[in-house]
Amino acid sequence: MTILLTGATGYIGKRLLPLLVEEGHHVICCVRDKNRFYCPDELQDNVTVIEVDFLKKNTLAAIPTQIDAAYYLIHSMSGSATNFDELESLSAQNFVDRVNNTNAKQVVYLSGIVNDESLSKHLSSRKKVEEILNTGTFAATTLRAGIIVGSGSASFDIIRDLVNKLPVMITPKWLNTRCQPIAIPDVLEFLSKALLNPITYNQSFDIGGPDILTYKEMLLGFAKAKNLKRYIYTVPVMTPKLSSYWLYFVTSTSYRLASALVSSMKVEVVCNDTRINELLDVTPMTYKQALSRALIKVDEDKVASSWKDSLVSGRFTSSMSDYLKVPKKDCFIDRRKMEIIDHDFTINRIWSIGGDTGWYYGDWLWNLRGFIDKLYGGVGSRRGRTNRHDIHSGDALDFWRVLYANKGEGKLILFAEMKLPGEAWLEFKIINNTLYQAATFKPRGIWGKLYWYSVLPFHGFIFQGMLEKLIK
């Protein structure tokens, strides 16, 4: 079959794509920017990539009419716009209008559990999207999930950060809210088995694991899985804003996502009906099993996708092609070069930079810069990286965004997502037997120039030390 996949660069979409290809489907991936879509070589013969922005109706003409079904995996959980609910509705309506004019028999939508009488703005928005999809001429299937547990998921990373960093936690009362977590492999199995399955047509299903837990119990369950002793005390005085800042400063999440999560975590997300388990013959794993699987994936460096690689995890909002050509006019540039000794050694060092590996020289200064950025509402450096030795365009890398990564070519371009009075790039490229390293800053006004000169004294040893460590 020919399947349309929206949200192909997202956490779920990246994992669903290889499964669909494995089942013999040809997949048409909708992305806003082809430059940040990575497709493994073994999938490319069965994948077509088209650029579509569902908020711009004219771009939807790129969607072919000859499709059999579609997945709608578009969410804005951490969208910055205050009217994100209106944008989500517009996106869904544009999608319906276009898919109505194709041969698609079914649309599968992954939503949130919306059984509570008092829903957050984000959950209400997802319910509205479901209603819009149900107006289409195709059969709509909605799978409603709560907390998704898996390596690279926002929920898993937040739980891991809190448990690893805080032996004692003073927490807001919403940690006593109940939820029904589900493992990412089970979500993918439900999505896969619902595809073009008539028994799921024009219906909505709650999907969840067998455990109903409070968020506090989930944290303590993670601590037990890691053999850590943790103490958690809840207090009734934390406002939503204070709770958001608590998550923001302790974990790797952005403030926007922290605010959205706090809003949604006050709502109970428990399945009303799990009949889909029998209909599709799926036996969801327990929370303990889900944690064990996720921890193994992290330890083995086999995280297939991460919420951090979504553009909304940082400050980058434009097409990457607009920034691929590093400017020179009206810029300050720190250029350095050095002859390489071992090509493979150097390229592997470049491709492992950041995250747990660090920046090879003056790490405490890089960490201090990340901390200062966090204080001013930036992304900080806690995002790390998805894989220790693998980088692709669009990936988050500490407080950088990967614009271009070609290992064979020996070229890596990073764009700064920290709060700056200007724009910054960091570029590495190997030509013949020489490594060229360039830090470029395009200042914005007098404050940008003052910023450059204030950090200039540190560049001499930070960038030179990093260059030398990349060589030997």
GROMACS .gro file of C-alpha atoms in nm:
model
  472
    1MET     CA    1   0.000   0.000   0.000
    2THR     CA    2   0.097   0.365  -0.033
    3ILE     CA    3   0.086   0.534   0.306
    4LEU     CA    4   0.105   0.906   0.380
    5LEU     CA    5   0.305   0.978   0.698
    6THR     CA    6   0.280   1.321   0.856
    7GLY     CA    7   0.509   1.415   1.143
    8ALA     CA    8   0.779   1.203   0.980
    9THR     CA    9   1.060   1.386   1.162
   10GLY     CA   10   0.891   1.355   1.501
   11TYR     CA   11   0.945   1.113   1.787
   12ILE     CA   12   0.672   0.869   1.676
   13GLY     CA   13   0.707   0.921   1.302
   14LYS     CA   14   1.077   0.834   1.296
   15ARG     CA   15   1.003   0.501   1.465
   16LEU     CA   16   0.694   0.418   1.264
   17LEU     CA   17   0.857   0.472   0.925
   18PRO     CA   18   1.088   0.165   0.926
   19LEU     CA   19   0.802  -0.055   1.050
   20LEU     CA   20   0.580   0.050   0.761
   21VAL     CA   21   0.857  -0.014   0.509
   22GLU     CA   22   0.928  -0.352   0.670
   23GLU     CA   23   0.563  -0.444   0.614
   24GLY     CA   24   0.605  -0.375   0.243
   25HIS     CA   25   0.439  -0.033   0.217
   26HIS     CA   26   0.564   0.262   0.016
   27VAL     CA   27   0.568   0.563   0.249
   28ILE     CA   28   0.524   0.925   0.146
   29CYS     CA   29   0.676   1.138   0.422
   30CYS     CA   30   0.546   1.491   0.476
   31VAL     CA   31   0.810   1.728   0.614
   32ARG     CA   32   0.835   2.104   0.632
   33ASP     CA   33   1.206   2.102   0.550
   34LYS     CA   34   1.377   1.828   0.352
   35ASN     CA   35   1.713   1.939   0.490
   36ARG     CA   36   1.628   1.799   0.833
   37PHE     CA   37   1.487   1.467   0.717
   38TYR     CA   38   1.723   1.171   0.746
   39CYS     CA   39   1.632   0.847   0.573
   40PRO     CA   40   1.855   0.540   0.624
   41ASP     CA   41   1.992   0.393   0.301
   42GLU     CA   42   1.803   0.067   0.346
   43LEU     CA   43   1.468   0.251   0.343
   44GLN     CA   44   1.520   0.496   0.059
   45ASP     CA   45   1.381   0.277  -0.222
   46ASN     CA   46   1.044   0.267  -0.046
   47VAL     CA   47   1.025   0.627   0.072
   48THR     CA   48   0.922   0.948  -0.105
   49VAL     CA   49   0.975   1.282   0.069
   50ILE     CA   50   0.756   1.585   0.003
   51GLU     CA   51   0.763   1.930   0.160
   52VAL     CA   52   0.430   2.026   0.314
   53ASP     CA   53   0.334   2.287   0.572
   54PHE     CA   54  -0.017   2.209   0.691
   55LEU     CA   55  -0.068   2.570   0.796
   56LYS     CA   56  -0.012   2.676   0.435
   57LYS     CA   57  -0.293   2.526   0.231
   58ASN     CA   58  -0.126   2.579  -0.106
   59THR     CA   59   0.162   2.343  -0.009
   60LEU     CA   60  -0.077   2.049   0.036
   61ALA     CA   61  -0.103   2.015  -0.341
   62ALA     CA   62   0.222   1.815  -0.310
   63ILE     CA   63   0.024   1.529  -0.154
   64PRO     CA   64  -0.056   1.277  -0.432
   65THR     CA   65  -0.408   1.149  -0.483
   66GLN     CA   66  -0.297   0.786  -0.508
   67ILE     CA   67  -0.263   0.703  -0.140
   68ASP     CA   68  -0.437   0.422   0.047
   69ALA     CA   69  -0.422   0.558   0.402
   70ALA     CA   70  -0.258   0.829   0.613
   71TYR     CA   71  -0.120   0.882   0.962
   72TYR     CA   72  -0.186   1.215   1.130
   73LEU     CA   73   0.094   1.258   1.385
   74ILE     CA   74   0.104   1.636   1.410
   75HIS     CA   75   0.103   1.788   1.758
   76SER     CA   76   0.224   2.114   1.911
   77MET     CA   77   0.274   2.010   2.271
   78SER     CA   78   0.547   2.271   2.315
   79GLY     CA   79   0.441   2.515   2.050
   80SER     CA   80   0.526   2.875   2.140
   81ALA     CA   81   0.218   3.036   1.990
   82THR     CA   82  -0.050   3.132   2.242
   83ASN     CA   83  -0.314   3.043   1.982
   84PHE     CA   84  -0.165   2.699   1.917
   85ASP     CA   85  -0.511   2.542   1.949
   86GLU     CA   86  -0.637   2.752   1.658
   87LEU     CA   87  -0.329   2.655   1.455
   88GLU     CA   88  -0.382   2.286   1.531
   89SER     CA   89  -0.742   2.311   1.415
   90LEU     CA   90  -0.638   2.492   1.098
   91SER     CA   91  -0.373   2.228   1.028
   92ALA     CA   92  -0.625   1.947   1.076
   93GLN     CA   93  -0.887   2.116   0.857
   94ASN     CA   94  -0.636   2.173   0.576
   95PHE     CA   95  -0.532   1.808   0.604
   96VAL     CA   96  -0.894   1.687   0.584
   97ASP     CA   97  -0.970   1.909   0.284
   98ARG     CA   98  -0.676   1.765   0.094
   99VAL     CA   99  -0.714   1.398   0.194
  100ASN     CA  100  -1.083   1.414   0.098
  101ASN     CA  101  -0.961   1.455  -0.260
  102THR     CA  102  -0.738   1.146  -0.251
  103ASN     CA  103  -0.811   0.774  -0.261
  104ALA     CA  104  -0.733   0.735   0.111
  105LYS     CA  105  -0.968   0.493   0.285
  106GLN     CA  106  -0.849   0.569   0.639
  107VAL     CA  107  -0.666   0.821   0.857
  108VAL     CA  108  -0.507   0.704   1.184
  109TYR     CA  109  -0.460   0.977   1.445
  110LEU     CA  110  -0.255   0.950   1.765
  111SER     CA  111  -0.417   1.170   2.028
  112GLY     CA  112  -0.425   1.205   2.406
  113ILE     CA  113  -0.660   1.047   2.659
  114VAL     CA  114  -0.948   1.292   2.702
  115ASN     CA  115  -1.178   1.122   2.954
  116ASP     CA  116  -1.148   1.378   3.234
  117GLU     CA  117  -1.429   1.633   3.260
  118SER     CA  118  -1.177   1.918   3.300
  119LEU     CA  119  -0.920   1.907   3.020
  120SER     CA  120  -0.607   2.116   2.975
  121LYS     CA  121  -0.584   2.346   2.675
  122HIS     CA  122  -0.355   2.101   2.498
  123LEU     CA  123  -0.580   1.800   2.554
  124SER     CA  124  -0.885   2.003   2.451
  125SER     CA  125  -0.702   2.094   2.133
  126ARG     CA  126  -0.632   1.730   2.054
  127LYS     CA  127  -0.997   1.643   2.110
  128LYS     CA  128  -1.095   1.920   1.868
  129VAL     CA  129  -0.854   1.781   1.606
  130GLU     CA  130  -1.019   1.441   1.646
  131GLU     CA  131  -1.359   1.599   1.580
  132ILE     CA  132  -1.229   1.768   1.265
  133LEU     CA  133  -1.078   1.443   1.133
  134ASN     CA  134  -1.411   1.270   1.188
  135THR     CA  135  -1.571   1.505   0.935
  136GLY     CA  136  -1.364   1.362   0.650
  137THR     CA  137  -1.494   1.132   0.378
  138PHE     CA  138  -1.242   0.870   0.490
  139ALA     CA  139  -1.269   0.639   0.792
  140ALA     CA  140  -1.101   0.799   1.094
  141THR     CA  141  -0.933   0.592   1.366
  142THR     CA  142  -0.816   0.770   1.680
  143LEU     CA  143  -0.579   0.609   1.927
  144ARG     CA  144  -0.567   0.799   2.256
  145ALA     CA  145  -0.252   0.758   2.464
  146GLY     CA  146  -0.137   0.910   2.792
  147ILE     CA  147   0.225   0.907   2.904
  148ILE     CA  148   0.447   0.732   2.648
  149VAL     CA  149   0.747   0.558   2.804
  150GLY     CA  150   1.046   0.491   2.582
  151SER     CA  151   1.405   0.593   2.526
  152GLY     CA  152   1.408   0.949   2.396
  153SER     CA  153   1.050   1.033   2.496
  154ALA     CA  154   0.996   1.359   2.683
  155SER     CA  155   0.830   1.177   2.973
  156PHE     CA  156   1.115   0.927   3.010
  157ASP     CA  157   1.383   1.197   2.995
  158ILE     CA  158   1.208   1.414   3.254
  159ILE     CA  159   1.163   1.121   3.491
  160ARG     CA  160   1.527   1.020   3.443
  161ASP     CA  161   1.654   1.376   3.504
  162LEU     CA  162   1.450   1.419   3.822
  163VAL     CA  163   1.545   1.083   3.971
  164ASN     CA  164   1.913   1.100   3.878
  165LYS     CA  165   1.964   1.453   4.008
  166LEU     CA  166   1.742   1.481   4.315
  167PRO     CA  167   1.779   1.238   4.608
  168VAL     CA  168   1.507   1.436   4.787
  169MET     CA  169   1.222   1.604   4.597
  170ILE     CA  170   0.978   1.867   4.719
  171THR     CA  171   0.715   1.839   4.451
  172PRO     CA  172   0.380   1.991   4.349
  173LYS     CA  173   0.061   1.809   4.441
  174TRP     CA  174  -0.010   1.708   4.081
  175LEU     CA  175   0.241   1.427   4.131
  176ASN     CA  176  -0.049   1.246   4.295
  177THR     CA  177  -0.250   1.257   3.970
  178ARG     CA  178  -0.315   0.914   3.822
  179CYS     CA  179  -0.215   0.814   3.470
  180GLN     CA  180  -0.187   0.498   3.262
  181PRO     CA  181   0.155   0.491   3.092
  182ILE     CA  182   0.217   0.292   2.775
  183ALA     CA  183   0.546   0.169   2.625
  184ILE     CA  184   0.652   0.309   2.288
  185PRO     CA  185   0.673  -0.042   2.127
  186ASP     CA  186   0.307  -0.096   2.218
  187VAL     CA  187   0.207   0.242   2.071
  188LEU     CA  188   0.379   0.146   1.746
  189GLU     CA  189   0.210  -0.194   1.744
  190PHE     CA  190  -0.133  -0.036   1.787
  191LEU     CA  191  -0.060   0.216   1.512
  192SER     CA  192   0.061  -0.057   1.279
  193LYS     CA  193  -0.221  -0.304   1.342
  194ALA     CA  194  -0.493  -0.036   1.314
  195LEU     CA  195  -0.383   0.052   0.961
  196LEU     CA  196  -0.652  -0.036   0.703
  197ASN     CA  197  -0.816  -0.264   0.959
  198PRO     CA  198  -1.197  -0.228   0.914
  199ILE     CA  199  -1.273  -0.311   1.277
  200THR     CA  200  -1.104   0.016   1.378
  201TYR     CA  201  -1.283   0.239   1.125
  202ASN     CA  202  -1.468   0.545   1.254
  203GLN     CA  203  -1.385   0.470   1.616
  204SER     CA  204  -1.176   0.612   1.900
  205PHE     CA  205  -0.980   0.388   2.138
  206ASP     CA  206  -0.790   0.448   2.462
  207ILE     CA  207  -0.453   0.272   2.465
  208GLY     CA  208  -0.251   0.217   2.782
  209GLY     CA  209  -0.044  -0.033   2.973
  210PRO     CA  210  -0.180  -0.253   3.253
  211ASP     CA  211  -0.062  -0.021   3.533
  212ILE     CA  212  -0.250   0.279   3.668
  213LEU     CA  213   0.003   0.487   3.862
  214THR     CA  214   0.051   0.833   4.006
  215TYR     CA  215   0.340   1.038   3.871
  216LYS     CA  216   0.503   0.997   4.212
  217GLU     CA  217   0.481   0.618   4.177
  218MET     CA  218   0.636   0.644   3.830
  219LEU     CA  219   0.932   0.839   3.969
  220LEU     CA  220   0.982   0.590   4.250
  221GLY     CA  221   0.949   0.303   4.002
  222PHE     CA  222   1.232   0.451   3.796
  223ALA     CA  223   1.444   0.495   4.109
  224LYS     CA  224   1.388   0.128   4.195
  225ALA     CA  225   1.486   0.022   3.843
  226LYS     CA  226   1.812   0.215   3.886
  227ASN     CA  227   1.866   0.090   4.244
  228LEU     CA  228   1.847   0.445   4.378
  229LYS     CA  229   1.693   0.553   4.707
  230ARG     CA  230   1.471   0.858   4.657
  231TYR     CA  231   1.238   1.053   4.886
  232ILE     CA  232   0.946   1.251   4.745
  233TYR     CA  233   0.729   1.493   4.940
  234THR     CA  234   0.436   1.676   4.782
  235VAL     CA  235   0.326   2.025   4.883
  236PRO     CA  236   0.007   2.212   4.788
  237VAL     CA  237   0.167   2.555   4.745
  238MET     CA  238   0.343   2.525   4.408
  239THR     CA  239   0.170   2.738   4.145
  240PRO     CA  240   0.164   2.615   3.783
  241LYS     CA  241   0.428   2.874   3.695
  242LEU     CA  242   0.655   2.768   3.983
  243SER     CA  243   0.603   2.402   3.890
  244SER     CA  244   0.701   2.480   3.532
  245TYR     CA  245   1.020   2.653   3.644
  246TRP     CA  246   1.096   2.356   3.871
  247LEU     CA  247   1.082   2.118   3.574
  248TYR     CA  248   1.265   2.362   3.348
  249PHE     CA  249   1.568   2.412   3.571
  250VAL     CA  250   1.604   2.054   3.695
  251THR     CA  251   1.542   1.867   3.369
  252SER     CA  252   1.641   1.901   3.005
  253THR     CA  253   1.296   2.016   2.899
  254SER     CA  254   1.223   2.358   2.753
  255TYR     CA  255   1.009   2.601   2.951
  256ARG     CA  256   0.734   2.584   2.688
  257LEU     CA  257   0.715   2.207   2.714
  258ALA     CA  258   0.736   2.221   3.094
  259SER     CA  259   0.438   2.458   3.103
  260ALA     CA  260   0.237   2.235   2.871
  261LEU     CA  261   0.320   1.925   3.075
  262VAL     CA  262   0.230   2.088   3.406
  263SER     CA  263  -0.103   2.193   3.260
  264SER     CA  264  -0.176   1.842   3.133
  265MET     CA  265  -0.039   1.656   3.435
  266LYS     CA  266  -0.313   1.801   3.654
  267VAL     CA  267  -0.561   1.604   3.442
  268GLU     CA  268  -0.614   1.233   3.506
  269VAL     CA  269  -0.531   1.030   3.195
  270VAL     CA  270  -0.669   0.682   3.254
  271CYS     CA  271  -0.825   0.453   2.992
  272ASN     CA  272  -1.202   0.410   3.004
  273ASP     CA  273  -1.206   0.116   2.766
  274THR     CA  274  -0.923  -0.116   2.662
  275ARG     CA  275  -1.121  -0.335   2.420
  276ILE     CA  276  -0.874  -0.254   2.145
  277ASN     CA  277  -0.625  -0.487   2.317
  278GLU     CA  278  -0.845  -0.784   2.224
  279LEU     CA  279  -0.952  -0.645   1.886
  280LEU     CA  280  -0.592  -0.609   1.768
  281ASP     CA  281  -0.443  -0.888   1.982
  282VAL     CA  282  -0.198  -0.661   2.164
  283THR     CA  283  -0.077  -0.727   2.520
  284PRO     CA  284   0.082  -0.403   2.645
  285MET     CA  285   0.386  -0.438   2.869
  286THR     CA  286   0.399  -0.318   3.229
  287TYR     CA  287   0.560   0.010   3.336
  288LYS     CA  288   0.850  -0.187   3.485
  289GLN     CA  289   0.905  -0.370   3.156
  290ALA     CA  290   0.883  -0.045   2.960
  291LEU     CA  291   1.145   0.118   3.184
  292SER     CA  292   1.378  -0.182   3.156
  293ARG     CA  293   1.356  -0.177   2.777
  294ALA     CA  294   1.414   0.198   2.758
  295LEU     CA  295   1.716   0.185   2.990
  296ILE     CA  296   1.873  -0.090   2.780
  297LYS     CA  297   1.828   0.118   2.464
  298VAL     CA  298   1.994   0.417   2.631
  299ASP     CA  299   2.285   0.209   2.764
  300GLU     CA  300   2.339   0.050   2.422
  301ASP     CA  301   2.322   0.389   2.248
  302LYS     CA  302   2.031   0.269   2.033
  303VAL     CA  303   1.785   0.554   2.083
  304ALA     CA  304   1.591   0.561   1.755
  305SER     CA  305   1.443   0.908   1.804
  306SER     CA  306   1.422   1.179   2.067
  307TRP     CA  307   1.178   1.458   2.147
  308LYS     CA  308   1.484   1.686   2.178
  309ASP     CA  309   1.544   1.670   1.804
  310SER     CA  310   1.210   1.836   1.740
  311LEU     CA  311   1.261   2.198   1.641
  312VAL     CA  312   1.023   2.311   1.915
  313SER     CA  313   1.273   2.186   2.175
  314GLY     CA  314   1.485   2.488   2.087
  315ARG     CA  315   1.459   2.832   1.928
  316PHE     CA  316   1.510   2.743   1.563
  317THR     CA  317   1.202   2.829   1.357
  318SER     CA  318   1.319   2.881   0.999
  319SER     CA  319   1.405   2.652   0.711
  320MET     CA  320   1.755   2.513   0.755
  321SER     CA  321   1.845   2.594   0.397
  322ASP     CA  322   1.829   2.963   0.498
  323TYR     CA  323   2.122   2.909   0.734
  324LEU     CA  324   2.329   2.646   0.557
  325LYS     CA  325   2.546   2.906   0.389
  326VAL     CA  326   2.744   3.056   0.676
  327PRO     CA  327   2.763   3.435   0.624
  328LYS     CA  328   3.085   3.636   0.612
  329LYS     CA  329   2.968   3.994   0.562
  330ASP     CA  330   2.934   4.198   0.883
  331CYS     CA  331   3.042   3.896   1.090
  332PHE     CA  332   3.311   3.824   1.347
  333ILE     CA  333   3.493   3.501   1.261
  334ASP     CA  334   3.740   3.295   1.462
  335ARG     CA  335   3.921   3.080   1.204
  336ARG     CA  336   4.170   2.808   1.289
  337LYS     CA  337   4.327   2.518   1.106
  338MET     CA  338   4.561   2.231   1.179
  339GLU     CA  339   4.706   1.943   0.986
  340ILE     CA  340   4.548   1.615   1.085
  341ILE     CA  341   4.746   1.306   1.183
  342ASP     CA  342   4.478   1.036   1.162
  343HIS     CA  343   4.174   1.111   0.947
  344ASP     CA  344   3.948   0.849   1.107
  345PHE     CA  345   4.044   0.958   1.458
  346THR     CA  346   3.962   1.322   1.386
  347ILE     CA  347   3.634   1.256   1.208
  348ASN     CA  348   3.516   1.028   1.488
  349ARG     CA  349   3.609   1.292   1.746
  350ILE     CA  350   3.408   1.555   1.558
  351TRP     CA  351   3.109   1.324   1.525
  352SER     CA  352   3.117   1.250   1.901
  353ILE     CA  353   3.138   1.611   2.018
  354GLY     CA  354   2.902   1.744   2.284
  355GLY     CA  355   2.663   1.557   2.511
  356ASP     CA  356   2.830   1.322   2.758
  357THR     CA  357   3.156   1.342   2.559
  358GLY     CA  358   3.187   1.714   2.612
  359TRP     CA  359   3.374   1.968   2.401
  360TYR     CA  360   3.723   1.829   2.465
  361TYR     CA  361   3.860   2.149   2.617
  362GLY     CA  362   3.732   2.390   2.882
  363ASP     CA  363   3.417   2.187   2.946
  364TRP     CA  364   3.345   2.382   3.264
  365LEU     CA  365   3.321   2.700   3.056
  366TRP     CA  366   3.085   2.536   2.807
  367ASN     CA  367   2.872   2.416   3.099
  368LEU     CA  368   2.879   2.762   3.258
  369ARG     CA  369   2.764   2.915   2.929
  370GLY     CA  370   2.481   2.662   2.916
  371PHE     CA  371   2.381   2.740   3.275
  372ILE     CA  372   2.375   3.115   3.206
  373ASP     CA  373   2.163   3.051   2.897
  374LYS     CA  374   1.917   2.849   3.108
  375LEU     CA  375   1.892   3.136   3.359
  376TYR     CA  376   1.790   3.368   3.078
  377GLY     CA  377   1.525   3.132   2.945
  378GLY     CA  378   1.736   2.960   2.679
  379VAL     CA  379   1.774   2.592   2.600
  380GLY     CA  380   2.088   2.546   2.812
  381SER     CA  381   2.317   2.251   2.750
  382ARG     CA  382   2.117   1.973   2.917
  383ARG     CA  383   1.960   1.853   2.591
  384GLY     CA  384   2.280   1.664   2.515
  385ARG     CA  385   2.250   1.452   2.202
  386THR     CA  386   2.040   1.155   2.092
  387ASN     CA  387   2.328   0.923   1.998
  388ARG     CA  388   2.685   0.930   2.122
  389HIS     CA  389   2.855   0.879   1.785
  390ASP     CA  390   2.592   0.956   1.522
  391ILE     CA  391   2.471   1.297   1.404
  392HIS     CA  392   2.212   1.394   1.143
  393SER     CA  393   2.079   1.722   1.012
  394GLY     CA  394   1.813   1.862   1.242
  395ASP     CA  395   1.947   1.695   1.558
  396ALA     CA  396   1.979   1.890   1.881
  397LEU     CA  397   2.332   1.898   2.022
  398ASP     CA  398   2.352   2.071   2.361
  399PHE     CA  399   2.263   2.434   2.280
  400TRP     CA  400   2.332   2.386   1.909
  401ARG     CA  401   2.119   2.263   1.619
  402VAL     CA  402   2.285   2.046   1.352
  403LEU     CA  403   2.240   2.219   1.015
  404TYR     CA  404   2.457   1.990   0.807
  405ALA     CA  405   2.634   1.662   0.880
  406ASN     CA  406   2.818   1.463   0.614
  407LYS     CA  407   3.073   1.222   0.758
  408GLY     CA  408   3.206   1.113   0.419
  409GLU     CA  409   3.261   1.474   0.324
  410GLY     CA  410   3.407   1.552   0.666
  411LYS     CA  411   3.182   1.854   0.721
  412LEU     CA  412   2.967   1.954   1.019
  413ILE     CA  413   2.781   2.284   1.063
  414LEU     CA  414   2.612   2.379   1.391
  415PHE     CA  415   2.382   2.674   1.459
  416ALA     CA  416   2.351   2.820   1.810
  417GLU     CA  417   2.008   2.803   1.977
  418MET     CA  418   2.120   2.977   2.294
  419LYS     CA  419   1.994   3.327   2.367
  420LEU     CA  420   2.232   3.565   2.190
  421PRO     CA  421   2.235   3.925   2.064
  422GLY     CA  422   2.294   3.783   1.718
  423GLU     CA  423   2.341   3.453   1.535
  424ALA     CA  424   2.627   3.204   1.570
  425TRP     CA  425   2.763   2.911   1.371
  426LEU     CA  426   3.033   2.655   1.449
  427GLU     CA  427   3.180   2.477   1.148
  428PHE     CA  428   3.423   2.189   1.104
  429LYS     CA  429   3.547   2.068   0.766
  430ILE     CA  430   3.833   1.850   0.650
  431ILE     CA  431   4.001   1.939   0.321
  432ASN     CA  432   4.285   1.714   0.212
  433ASN     CA  433   4.482   1.661   0.535
  434THR     CA  434   4.377   1.979   0.713
  435LEU     CA  435   4.098   2.041   0.963
  436TYR     CA  436   3.940   2.384   0.932
  437GLN     CA  437   3.743   2.515   1.228
  438ALA     CA  438   3.543   2.838   1.221
  439ALA     CA  439   3.325   3.011   1.481
  440THR     CA  440   3.112   3.278   1.313
  441PHE     CA  441   2.904   3.541   1.490
  442LYS     CA  442   2.670   3.786   1.320
  443PRO     CA  443   2.600   4.056   1.579
  444ARG     CA  444   2.268   4.232   1.621
  445GLY     CA  445   2.333   4.594   1.703
  446ILE     CA  446   2.575   4.736   1.958
  447TRP     CA  447   2.489   4.467   2.216
  448GLY     CA  448   2.597   4.199   1.972
  449LYS     CA  449   2.934   4.364   1.922
  450LEU     CA  450   2.984   4.410   2.294
  451TYR     CA  451   2.899   4.042   2.347
  452TRP     CA  452   3.161   3.928   2.095
  453TYR     CA  453   3.437   4.137   2.250
  454SER     CA  454   3.340   4.025   2.602
  455VAL     CA  455   3.388   3.656   2.514
  456LEU     CA  456   3.683   3.710   2.280
  457PRO     CA  457   3.947   3.658   2.553
  458PHE     CA  458   3.816   3.304   2.607
  459HIS     CA  459   3.823   3.209   2.240
  460GLY     CA  460   4.200   3.188   2.220
  461PHE     CA  461   4.232   2.888   2.449
  462ILE     CA  462   3.882   2.733   2.417
  463PHE     CA  463   3.874   2.703   2.038
  464GLN     CA  464   4.247   2.636   2.004
  465GLY     CA  465   4.233   2.372   2.277
  466MET     CA  466   3.932   2.207   2.114
  467LEU     CA  467   4.105   2.204   1.774
  468GLU     CA  468   4.414   2.038   1.919
  469LYS     CA  469   4.206   1.771   2.097
  470LEU     CA  470   4.029   1.691   1.769
  471ILE     CA  471   4.368   1.613   1.615
  472LYS     CA  472   4.534   1.411   1.891
   0.00000   0.00000   0.00000
